[in-house]
mmCIF file with all atom_site columns, C-alpha atoms in Angstrom:
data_model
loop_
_atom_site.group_PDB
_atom_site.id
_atom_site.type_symbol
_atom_site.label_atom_id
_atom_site.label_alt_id
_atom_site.label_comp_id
_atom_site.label_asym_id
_atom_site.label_entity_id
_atom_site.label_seq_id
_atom_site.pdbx_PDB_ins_code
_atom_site.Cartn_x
_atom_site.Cartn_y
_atom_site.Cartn_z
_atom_site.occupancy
_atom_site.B_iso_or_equiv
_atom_site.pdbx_formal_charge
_atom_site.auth_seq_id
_atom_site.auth_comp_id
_atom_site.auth_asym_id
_atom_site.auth_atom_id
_atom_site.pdbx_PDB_model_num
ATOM 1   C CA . UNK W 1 1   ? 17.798  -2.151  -65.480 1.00 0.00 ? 19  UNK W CA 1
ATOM 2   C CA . UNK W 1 2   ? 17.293  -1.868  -61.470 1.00 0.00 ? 20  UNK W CA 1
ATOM 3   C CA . UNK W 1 3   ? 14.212  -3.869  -61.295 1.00 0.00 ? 21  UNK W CA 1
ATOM 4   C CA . UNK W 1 4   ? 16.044  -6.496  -58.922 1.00 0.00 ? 22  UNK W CA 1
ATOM 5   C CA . UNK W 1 5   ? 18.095  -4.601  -56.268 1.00 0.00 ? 23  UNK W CA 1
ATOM 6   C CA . UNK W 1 6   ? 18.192  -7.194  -53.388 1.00 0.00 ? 24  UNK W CA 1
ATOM 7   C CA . UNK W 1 7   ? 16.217  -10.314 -51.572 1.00 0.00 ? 25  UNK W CA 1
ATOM 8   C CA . UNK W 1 8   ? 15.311  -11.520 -48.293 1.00 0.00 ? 26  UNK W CA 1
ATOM 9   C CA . UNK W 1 9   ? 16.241  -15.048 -47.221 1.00 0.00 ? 27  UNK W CA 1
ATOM 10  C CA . UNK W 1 10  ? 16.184  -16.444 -43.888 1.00 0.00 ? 28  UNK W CA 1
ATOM 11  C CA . UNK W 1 11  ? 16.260  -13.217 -42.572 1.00 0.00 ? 29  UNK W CA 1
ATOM 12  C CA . UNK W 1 12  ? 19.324  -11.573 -44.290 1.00 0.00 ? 30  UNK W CA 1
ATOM 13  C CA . UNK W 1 13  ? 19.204  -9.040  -47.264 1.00 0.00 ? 31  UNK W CA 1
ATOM 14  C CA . UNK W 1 14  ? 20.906  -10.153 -50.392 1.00 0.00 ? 32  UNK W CA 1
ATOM 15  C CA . UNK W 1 15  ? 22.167  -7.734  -53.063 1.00 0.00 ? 33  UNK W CA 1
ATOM 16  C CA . UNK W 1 16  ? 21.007  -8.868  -56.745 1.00 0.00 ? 34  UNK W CA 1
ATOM 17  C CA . UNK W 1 17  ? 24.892  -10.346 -57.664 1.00 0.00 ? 35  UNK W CA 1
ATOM 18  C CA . UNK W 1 18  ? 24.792  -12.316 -54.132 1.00 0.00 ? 36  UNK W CA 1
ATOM 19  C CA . UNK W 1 19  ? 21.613  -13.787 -55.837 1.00 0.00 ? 37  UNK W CA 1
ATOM 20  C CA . UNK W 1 20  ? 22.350  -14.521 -58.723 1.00 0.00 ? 38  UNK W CA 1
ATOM 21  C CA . UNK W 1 21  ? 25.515  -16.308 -57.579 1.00 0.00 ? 39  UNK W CA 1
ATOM 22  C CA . UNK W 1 22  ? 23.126  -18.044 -55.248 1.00 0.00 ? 40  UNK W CA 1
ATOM 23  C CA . UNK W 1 23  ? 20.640  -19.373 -58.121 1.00 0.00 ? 41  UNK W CA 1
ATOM 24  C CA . UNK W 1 24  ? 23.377  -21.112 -59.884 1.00 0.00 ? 42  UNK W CA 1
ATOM 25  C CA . UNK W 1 25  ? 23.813  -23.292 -57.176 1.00 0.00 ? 43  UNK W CA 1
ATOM 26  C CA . UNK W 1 26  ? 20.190  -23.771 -55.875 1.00 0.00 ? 44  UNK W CA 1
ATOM 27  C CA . UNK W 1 27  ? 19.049  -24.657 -59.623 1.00 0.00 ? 45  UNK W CA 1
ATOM 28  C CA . UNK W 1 28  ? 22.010  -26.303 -60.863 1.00 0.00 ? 46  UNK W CA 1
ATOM 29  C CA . UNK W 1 29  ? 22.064  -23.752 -64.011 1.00 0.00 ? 47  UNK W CA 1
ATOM 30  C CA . UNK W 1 30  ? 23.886  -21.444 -64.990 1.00 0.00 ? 48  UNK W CA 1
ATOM 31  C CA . UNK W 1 31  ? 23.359  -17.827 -65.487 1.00 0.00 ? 49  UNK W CA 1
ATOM 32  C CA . UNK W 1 32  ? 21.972  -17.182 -68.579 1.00 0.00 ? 50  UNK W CA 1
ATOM 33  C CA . UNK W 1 33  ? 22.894  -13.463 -68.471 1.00 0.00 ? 51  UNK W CA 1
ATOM 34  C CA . UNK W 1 34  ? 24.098  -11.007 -65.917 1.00 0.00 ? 52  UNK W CA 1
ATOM 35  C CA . UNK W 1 35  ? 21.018  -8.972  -66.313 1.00 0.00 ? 53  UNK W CA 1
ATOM 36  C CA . UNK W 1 36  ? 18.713  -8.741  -63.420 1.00 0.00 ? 54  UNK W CA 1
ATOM 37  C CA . UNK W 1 37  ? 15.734  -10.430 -65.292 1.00 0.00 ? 55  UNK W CA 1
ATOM 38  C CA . UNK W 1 38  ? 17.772  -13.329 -65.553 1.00 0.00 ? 56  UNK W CA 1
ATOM 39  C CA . UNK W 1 39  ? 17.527  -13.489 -61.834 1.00 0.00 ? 57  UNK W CA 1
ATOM 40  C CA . UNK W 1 40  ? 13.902  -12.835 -61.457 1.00 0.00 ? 58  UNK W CA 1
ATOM 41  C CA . UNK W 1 41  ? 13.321  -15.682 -63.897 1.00 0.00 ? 59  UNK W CA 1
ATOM 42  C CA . UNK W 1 42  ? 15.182  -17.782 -61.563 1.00 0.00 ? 60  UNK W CA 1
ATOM 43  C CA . UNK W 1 43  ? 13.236  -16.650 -58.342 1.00 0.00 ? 61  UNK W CA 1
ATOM 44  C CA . UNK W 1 44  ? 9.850   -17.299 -59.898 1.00 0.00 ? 62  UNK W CA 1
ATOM 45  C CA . UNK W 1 45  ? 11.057  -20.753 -61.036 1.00 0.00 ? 63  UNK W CA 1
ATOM 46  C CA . UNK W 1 46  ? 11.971  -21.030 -57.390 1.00 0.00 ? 64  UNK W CA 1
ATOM 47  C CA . UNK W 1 47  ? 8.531   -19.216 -56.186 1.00 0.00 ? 65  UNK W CA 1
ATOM 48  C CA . UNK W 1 48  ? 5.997   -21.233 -58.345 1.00 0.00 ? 66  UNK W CA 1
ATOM 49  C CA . UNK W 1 49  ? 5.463   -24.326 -57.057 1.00 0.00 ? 67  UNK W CA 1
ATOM 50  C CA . UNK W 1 50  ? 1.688   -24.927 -56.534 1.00 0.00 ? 68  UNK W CA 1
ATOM 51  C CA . UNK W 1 51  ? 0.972   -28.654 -57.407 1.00 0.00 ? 69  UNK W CA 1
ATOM 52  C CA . UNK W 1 52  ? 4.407   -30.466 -57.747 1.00 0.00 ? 70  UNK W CA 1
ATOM 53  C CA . UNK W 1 53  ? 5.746   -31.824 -54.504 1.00 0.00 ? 71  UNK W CA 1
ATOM 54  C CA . UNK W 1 54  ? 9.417   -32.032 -56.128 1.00 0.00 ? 72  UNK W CA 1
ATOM 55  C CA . UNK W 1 55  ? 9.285   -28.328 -56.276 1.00 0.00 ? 73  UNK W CA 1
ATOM 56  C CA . UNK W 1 56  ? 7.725   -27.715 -53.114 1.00 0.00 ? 74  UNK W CA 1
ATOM 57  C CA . UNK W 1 57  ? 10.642  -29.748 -51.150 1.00 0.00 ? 75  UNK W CA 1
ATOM 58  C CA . UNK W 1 58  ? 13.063  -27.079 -53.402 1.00 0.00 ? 76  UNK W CA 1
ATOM 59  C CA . UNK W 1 59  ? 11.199  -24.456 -51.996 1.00 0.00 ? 77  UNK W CA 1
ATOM 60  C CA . UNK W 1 60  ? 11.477  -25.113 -48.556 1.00 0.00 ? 78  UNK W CA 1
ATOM 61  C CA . UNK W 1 61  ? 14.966  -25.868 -48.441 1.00 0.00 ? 79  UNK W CA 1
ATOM 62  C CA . UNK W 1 62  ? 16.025  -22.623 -50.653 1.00 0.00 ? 80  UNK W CA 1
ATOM 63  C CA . UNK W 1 63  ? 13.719  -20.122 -48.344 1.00 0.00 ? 81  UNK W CA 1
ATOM 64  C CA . UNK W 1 64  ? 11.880  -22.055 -45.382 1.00 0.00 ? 82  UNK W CA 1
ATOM 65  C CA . UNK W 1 65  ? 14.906  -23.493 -43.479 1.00 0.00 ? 83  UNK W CA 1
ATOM 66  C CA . UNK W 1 66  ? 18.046  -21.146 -44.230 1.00 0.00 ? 84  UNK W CA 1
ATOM 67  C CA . UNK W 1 67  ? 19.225  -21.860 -40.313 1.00 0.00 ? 85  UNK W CA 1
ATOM 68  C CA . UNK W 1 68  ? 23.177  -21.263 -40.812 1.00 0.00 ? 86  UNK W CA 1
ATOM 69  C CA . UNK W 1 69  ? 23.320  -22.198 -44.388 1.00 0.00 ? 87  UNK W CA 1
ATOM 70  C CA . UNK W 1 70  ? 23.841  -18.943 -46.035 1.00 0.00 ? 88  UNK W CA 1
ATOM 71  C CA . UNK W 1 71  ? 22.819  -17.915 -49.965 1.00 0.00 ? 89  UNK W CA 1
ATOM 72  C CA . UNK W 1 72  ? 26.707  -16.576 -50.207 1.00 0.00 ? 90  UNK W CA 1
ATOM 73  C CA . UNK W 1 73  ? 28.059  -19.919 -48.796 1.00 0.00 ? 91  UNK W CA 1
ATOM 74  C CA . UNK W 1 74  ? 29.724  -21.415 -51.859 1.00 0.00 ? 92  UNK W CA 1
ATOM 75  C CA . UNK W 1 75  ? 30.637  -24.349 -50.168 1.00 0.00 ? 93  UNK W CA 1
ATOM 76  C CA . UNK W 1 76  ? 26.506  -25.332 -49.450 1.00 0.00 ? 94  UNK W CA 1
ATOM 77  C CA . UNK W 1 77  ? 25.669  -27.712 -52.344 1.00 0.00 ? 95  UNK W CA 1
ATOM 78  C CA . UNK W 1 78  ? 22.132  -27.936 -53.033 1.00 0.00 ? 96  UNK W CA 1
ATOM 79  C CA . UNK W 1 79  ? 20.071  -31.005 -53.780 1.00 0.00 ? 97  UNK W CA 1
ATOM 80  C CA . UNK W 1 80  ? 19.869  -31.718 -57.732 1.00 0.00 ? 98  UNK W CA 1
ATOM 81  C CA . UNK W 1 81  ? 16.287  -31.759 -59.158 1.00 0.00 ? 99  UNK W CA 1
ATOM 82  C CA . UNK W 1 82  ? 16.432  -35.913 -59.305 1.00 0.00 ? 100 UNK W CA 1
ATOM 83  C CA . UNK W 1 83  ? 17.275  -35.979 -55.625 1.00 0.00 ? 101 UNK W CA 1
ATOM 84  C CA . UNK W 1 84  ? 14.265  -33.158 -54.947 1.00 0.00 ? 102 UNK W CA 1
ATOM 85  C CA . UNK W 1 85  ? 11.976  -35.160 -57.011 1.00 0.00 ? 103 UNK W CA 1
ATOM 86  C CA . UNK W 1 86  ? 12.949  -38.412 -54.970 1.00 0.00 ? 104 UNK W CA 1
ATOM 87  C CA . UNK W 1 87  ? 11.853  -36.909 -52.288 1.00 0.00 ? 105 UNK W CA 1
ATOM 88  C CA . UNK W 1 88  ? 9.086   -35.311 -53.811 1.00 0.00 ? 106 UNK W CA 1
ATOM 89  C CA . UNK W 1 89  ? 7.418   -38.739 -54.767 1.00 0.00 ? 107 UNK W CA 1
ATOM 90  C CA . UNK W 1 90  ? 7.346   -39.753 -50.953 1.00 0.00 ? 108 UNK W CA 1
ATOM 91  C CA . UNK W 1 91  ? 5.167   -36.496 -50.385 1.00 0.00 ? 109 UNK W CA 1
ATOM 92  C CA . UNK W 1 92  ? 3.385   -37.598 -53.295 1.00 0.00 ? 110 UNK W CA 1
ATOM 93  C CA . UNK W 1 93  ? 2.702   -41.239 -52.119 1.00 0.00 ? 111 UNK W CA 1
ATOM 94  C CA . UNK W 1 94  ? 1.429   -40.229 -48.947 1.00 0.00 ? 112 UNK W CA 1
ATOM 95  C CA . UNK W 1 95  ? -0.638  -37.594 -50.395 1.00 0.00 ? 113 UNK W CA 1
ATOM 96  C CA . UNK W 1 96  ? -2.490  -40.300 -52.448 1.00 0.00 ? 114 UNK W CA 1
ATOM 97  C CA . UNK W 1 97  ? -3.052  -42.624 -49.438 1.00 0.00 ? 115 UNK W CA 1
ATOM 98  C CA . UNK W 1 98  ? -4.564  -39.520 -47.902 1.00 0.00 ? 116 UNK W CA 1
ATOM 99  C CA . UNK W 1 99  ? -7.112  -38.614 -50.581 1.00 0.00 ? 117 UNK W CA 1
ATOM 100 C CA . UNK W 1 100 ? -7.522  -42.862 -50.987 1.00 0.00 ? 118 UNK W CA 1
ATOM 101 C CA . UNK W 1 101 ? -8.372  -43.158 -47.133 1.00 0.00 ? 119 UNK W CA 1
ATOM 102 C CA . UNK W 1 102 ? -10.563 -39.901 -46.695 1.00 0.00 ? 120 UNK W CA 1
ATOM 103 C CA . UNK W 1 103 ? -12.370 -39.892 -50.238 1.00 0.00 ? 121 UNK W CA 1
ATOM 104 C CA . UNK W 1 104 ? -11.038 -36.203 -51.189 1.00 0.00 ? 122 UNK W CA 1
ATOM 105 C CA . UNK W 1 105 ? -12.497 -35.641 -54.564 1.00 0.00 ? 123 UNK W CA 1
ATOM 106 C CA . UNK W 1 106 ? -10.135 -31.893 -54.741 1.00 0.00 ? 124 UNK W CA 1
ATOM 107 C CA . UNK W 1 107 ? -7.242  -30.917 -53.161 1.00 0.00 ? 125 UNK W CA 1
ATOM 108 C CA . UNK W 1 108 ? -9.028  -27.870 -52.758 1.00 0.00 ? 126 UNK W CA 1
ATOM 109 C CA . UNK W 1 109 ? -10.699 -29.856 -49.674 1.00 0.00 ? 127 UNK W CA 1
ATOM 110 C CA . UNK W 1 110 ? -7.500  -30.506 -47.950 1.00 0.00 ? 128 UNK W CA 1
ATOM 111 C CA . UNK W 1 111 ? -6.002  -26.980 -49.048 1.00 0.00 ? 129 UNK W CA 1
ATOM 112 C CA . UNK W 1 112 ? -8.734  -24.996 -47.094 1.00 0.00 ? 130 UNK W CA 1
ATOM 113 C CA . UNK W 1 113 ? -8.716  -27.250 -44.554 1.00 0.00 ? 131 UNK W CA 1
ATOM 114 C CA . UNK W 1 114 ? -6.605  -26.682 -41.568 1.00 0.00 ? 132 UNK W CA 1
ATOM 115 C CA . UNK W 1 115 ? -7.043  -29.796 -40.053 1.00 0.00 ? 133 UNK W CA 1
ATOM 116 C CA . UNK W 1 116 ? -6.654  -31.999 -43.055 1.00 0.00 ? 134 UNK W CA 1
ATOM 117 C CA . UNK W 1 117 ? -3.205  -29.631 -43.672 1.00 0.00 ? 135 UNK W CA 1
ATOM 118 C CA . UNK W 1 118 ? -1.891  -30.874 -40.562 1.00 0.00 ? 136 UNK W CA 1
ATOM 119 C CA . UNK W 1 119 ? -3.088  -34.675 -41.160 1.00 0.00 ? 137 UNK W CA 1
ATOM 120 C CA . UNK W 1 120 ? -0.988  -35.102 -44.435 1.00 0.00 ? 138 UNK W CA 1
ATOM 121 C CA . UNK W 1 121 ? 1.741   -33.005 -42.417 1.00 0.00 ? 139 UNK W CA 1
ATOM 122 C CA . UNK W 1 122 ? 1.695   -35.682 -39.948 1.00 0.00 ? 140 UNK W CA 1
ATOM 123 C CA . UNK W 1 123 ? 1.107   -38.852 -42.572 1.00 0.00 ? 141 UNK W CA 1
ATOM 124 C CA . UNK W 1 124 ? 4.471   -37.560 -44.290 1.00 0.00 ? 142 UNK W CA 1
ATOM 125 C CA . UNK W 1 125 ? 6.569   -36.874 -40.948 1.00 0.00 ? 143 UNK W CA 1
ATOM 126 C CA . UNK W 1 126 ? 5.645   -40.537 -40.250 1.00 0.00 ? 144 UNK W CA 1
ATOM 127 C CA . UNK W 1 127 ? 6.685   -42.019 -43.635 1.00 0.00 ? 145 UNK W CA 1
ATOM 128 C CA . UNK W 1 128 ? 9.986   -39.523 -43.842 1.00 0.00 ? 146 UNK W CA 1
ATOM 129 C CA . UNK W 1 129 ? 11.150  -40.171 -40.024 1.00 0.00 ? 147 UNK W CA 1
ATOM 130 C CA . UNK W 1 130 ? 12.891  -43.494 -40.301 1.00 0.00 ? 148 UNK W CA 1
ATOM 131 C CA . UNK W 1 131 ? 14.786  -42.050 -43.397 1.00 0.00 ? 149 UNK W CA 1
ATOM 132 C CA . UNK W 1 132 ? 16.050  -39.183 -41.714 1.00 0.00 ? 150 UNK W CA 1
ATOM 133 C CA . UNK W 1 133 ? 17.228  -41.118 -38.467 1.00 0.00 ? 151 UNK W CA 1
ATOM 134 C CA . UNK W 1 134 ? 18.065  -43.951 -40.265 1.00 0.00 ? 152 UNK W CA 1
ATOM 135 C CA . UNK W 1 135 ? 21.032  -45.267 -42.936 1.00 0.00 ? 153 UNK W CA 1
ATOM 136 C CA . UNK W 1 136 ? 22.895  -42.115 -44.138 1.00 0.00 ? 154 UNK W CA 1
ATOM 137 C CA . UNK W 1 137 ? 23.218  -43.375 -47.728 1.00 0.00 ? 155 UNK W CA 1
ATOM 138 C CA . UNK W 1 138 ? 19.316  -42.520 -47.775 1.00 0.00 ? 156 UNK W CA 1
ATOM 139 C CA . UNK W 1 139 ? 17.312  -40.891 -50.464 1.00 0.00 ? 157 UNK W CA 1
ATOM 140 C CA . UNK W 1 140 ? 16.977  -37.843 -47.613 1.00 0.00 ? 158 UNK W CA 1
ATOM 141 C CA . UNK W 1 141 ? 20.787  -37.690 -47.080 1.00 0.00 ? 159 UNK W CA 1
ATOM 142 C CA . UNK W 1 142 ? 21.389  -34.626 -49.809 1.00 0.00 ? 160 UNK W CA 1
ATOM 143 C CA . UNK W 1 143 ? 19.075  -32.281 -47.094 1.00 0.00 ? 161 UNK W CA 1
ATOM 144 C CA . UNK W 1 144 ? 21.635  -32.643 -44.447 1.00 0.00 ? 162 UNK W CA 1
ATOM 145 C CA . UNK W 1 145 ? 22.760  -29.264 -44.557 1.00 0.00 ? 163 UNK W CA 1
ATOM 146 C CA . UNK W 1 146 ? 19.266  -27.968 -44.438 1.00 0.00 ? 164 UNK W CA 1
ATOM 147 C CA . UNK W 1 147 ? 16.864  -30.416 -42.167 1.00 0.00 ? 165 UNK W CA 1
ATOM 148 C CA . UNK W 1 148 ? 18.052  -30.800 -38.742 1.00 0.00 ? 166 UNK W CA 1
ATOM 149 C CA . UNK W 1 149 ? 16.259  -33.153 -36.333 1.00 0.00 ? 167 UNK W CA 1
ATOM 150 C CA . UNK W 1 150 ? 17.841  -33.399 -32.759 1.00 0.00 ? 168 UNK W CA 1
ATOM 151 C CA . UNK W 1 151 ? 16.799  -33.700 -28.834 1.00 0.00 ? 169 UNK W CA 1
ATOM 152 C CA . UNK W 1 152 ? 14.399  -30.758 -29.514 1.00 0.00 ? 170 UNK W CA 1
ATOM 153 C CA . UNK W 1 153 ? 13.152  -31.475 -33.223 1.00 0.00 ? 171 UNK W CA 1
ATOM 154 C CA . UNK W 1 154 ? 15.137  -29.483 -35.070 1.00 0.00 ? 172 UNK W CA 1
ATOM 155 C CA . UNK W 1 155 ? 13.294  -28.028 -38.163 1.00 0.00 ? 173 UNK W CA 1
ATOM 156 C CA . UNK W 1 156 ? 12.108  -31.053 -39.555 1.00 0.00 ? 174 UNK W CA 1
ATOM 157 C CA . UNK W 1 157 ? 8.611   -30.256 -38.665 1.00 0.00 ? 175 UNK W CA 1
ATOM 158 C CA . UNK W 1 158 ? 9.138   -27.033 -40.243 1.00 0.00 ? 176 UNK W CA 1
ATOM 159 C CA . UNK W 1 159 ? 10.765  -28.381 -43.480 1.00 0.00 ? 177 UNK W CA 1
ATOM 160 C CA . UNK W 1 160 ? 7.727   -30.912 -43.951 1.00 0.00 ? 178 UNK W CA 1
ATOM 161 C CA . UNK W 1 161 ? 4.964   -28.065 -43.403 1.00 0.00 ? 179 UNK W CA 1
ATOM 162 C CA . UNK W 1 162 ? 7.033   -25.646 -45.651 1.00 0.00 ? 180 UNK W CA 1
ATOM 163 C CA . UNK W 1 163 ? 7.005   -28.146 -48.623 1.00 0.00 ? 181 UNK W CA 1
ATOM 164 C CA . UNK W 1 164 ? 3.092   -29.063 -47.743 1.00 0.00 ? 182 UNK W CA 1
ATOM 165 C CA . UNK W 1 165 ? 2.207   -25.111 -47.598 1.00 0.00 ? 183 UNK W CA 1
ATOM 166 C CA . UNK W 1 166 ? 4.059   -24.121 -51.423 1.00 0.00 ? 184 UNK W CA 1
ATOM 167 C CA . UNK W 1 167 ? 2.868   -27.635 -52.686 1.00 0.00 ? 185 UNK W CA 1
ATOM 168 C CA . UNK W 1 168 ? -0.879  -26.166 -51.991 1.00 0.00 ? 186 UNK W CA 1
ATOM 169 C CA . UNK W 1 169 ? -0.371  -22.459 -51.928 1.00 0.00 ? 187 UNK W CA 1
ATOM 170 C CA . UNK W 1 170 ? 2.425   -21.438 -54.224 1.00 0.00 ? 188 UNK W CA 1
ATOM 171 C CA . UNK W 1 171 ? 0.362   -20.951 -57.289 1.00 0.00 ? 189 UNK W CA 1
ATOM 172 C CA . UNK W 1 172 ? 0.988   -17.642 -59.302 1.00 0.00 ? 190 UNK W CA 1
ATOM 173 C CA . UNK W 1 173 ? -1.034  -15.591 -57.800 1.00 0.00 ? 191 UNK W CA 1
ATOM 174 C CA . UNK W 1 174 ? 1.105   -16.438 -54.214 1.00 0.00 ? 192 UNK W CA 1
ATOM 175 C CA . UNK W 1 175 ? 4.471   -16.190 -56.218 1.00 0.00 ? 193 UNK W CA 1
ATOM 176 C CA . UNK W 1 176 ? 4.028   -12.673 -57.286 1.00 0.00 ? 194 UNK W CA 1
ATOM 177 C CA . UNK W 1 177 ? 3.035   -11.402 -53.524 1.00 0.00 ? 195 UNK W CA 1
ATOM 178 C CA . UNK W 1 178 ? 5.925   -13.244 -52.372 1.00 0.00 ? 196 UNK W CA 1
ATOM 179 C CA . UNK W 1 179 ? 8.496   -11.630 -54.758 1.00 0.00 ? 197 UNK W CA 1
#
């Protein structure tokens, strides 16, 4: 009905099929319909994140990192939502040691903080480091096409504040000025 024309990701302009071909891989469901609502249902599950770190790490690798891995590339396989939530729980862990450690009542405190931000940014670059550097069998192994780290850092700093960012700031309110 010409609600959903086209997206931008990493950059690039998609056109609303491109999409929609894209979603079935990035959420590991299929199309429901070939109706462009369909694929704004799937974009706001993809937007809304606010709260759940499983999510979050979703979000950054479908919009924050792009690099060369292209929405049209059918060869890209995405993460499945146990591997995300893996991941996820590592975010989550850290998180808790933070709030533990510092007495945070609200995430509100760290949310609205800048410095506190960048404190569980750096707790959870510490904790995922040794996974992504070390045995390739790891639970961070399904992100190789999407988090690089190299001579020059790659965008694994990026990836880590990305997830961090929706985790606190992709409520609904966020989603619908995104999309």
């Amino acid at each position: 009905n010409g609600d959903f024309e086209f997206y931008k990701i990493g950059g690039k302009y998609y056109d609303c099929e491109a999409i929609q071909e894209w979603l079935v891989r990035a959420l590991h469901v299929p199309m429901p319909a070939t109706v462009d609502s369909a694929a704004i249902a799937g974009m706001i599950d993809l937007l809304r994140v606010q709260g759940c770190f499983a999510l979050s790490v979703r979000y950054a690798v479908c919009f924050e990192l792009g690099g060369d891995t292209s929405p049209t590339d059918a060869s890209v396989r995405y993460p499945t939502m146990m591997q995300y939530e893996a991941i996820g729980k590592i975010f989550e862990k850290v998180l808790d040691e933070m709030v533990m450690e510092s007495r945070i009542k609200t995430l509100e405190q760290i949310s609205s903080s800048t410095t506190k931000r960048k404190n569980l940014c750096e707790m959870v670059k510490d904790e995922l480091m040794p996974l992504f550097v070390g045995d390739s069998n790891s639970i961070v192994s399904c992100l190789e096409n999407f988090v690089t780290i190299d001579e020059e850092g790659g965008n694994f700093d990026q990836f880590v504040k990305a997830t961090v960012d929706a985790f606190l700031d992709n409520d609904l309110l966020n989603t619908v000025r995104i999309f």
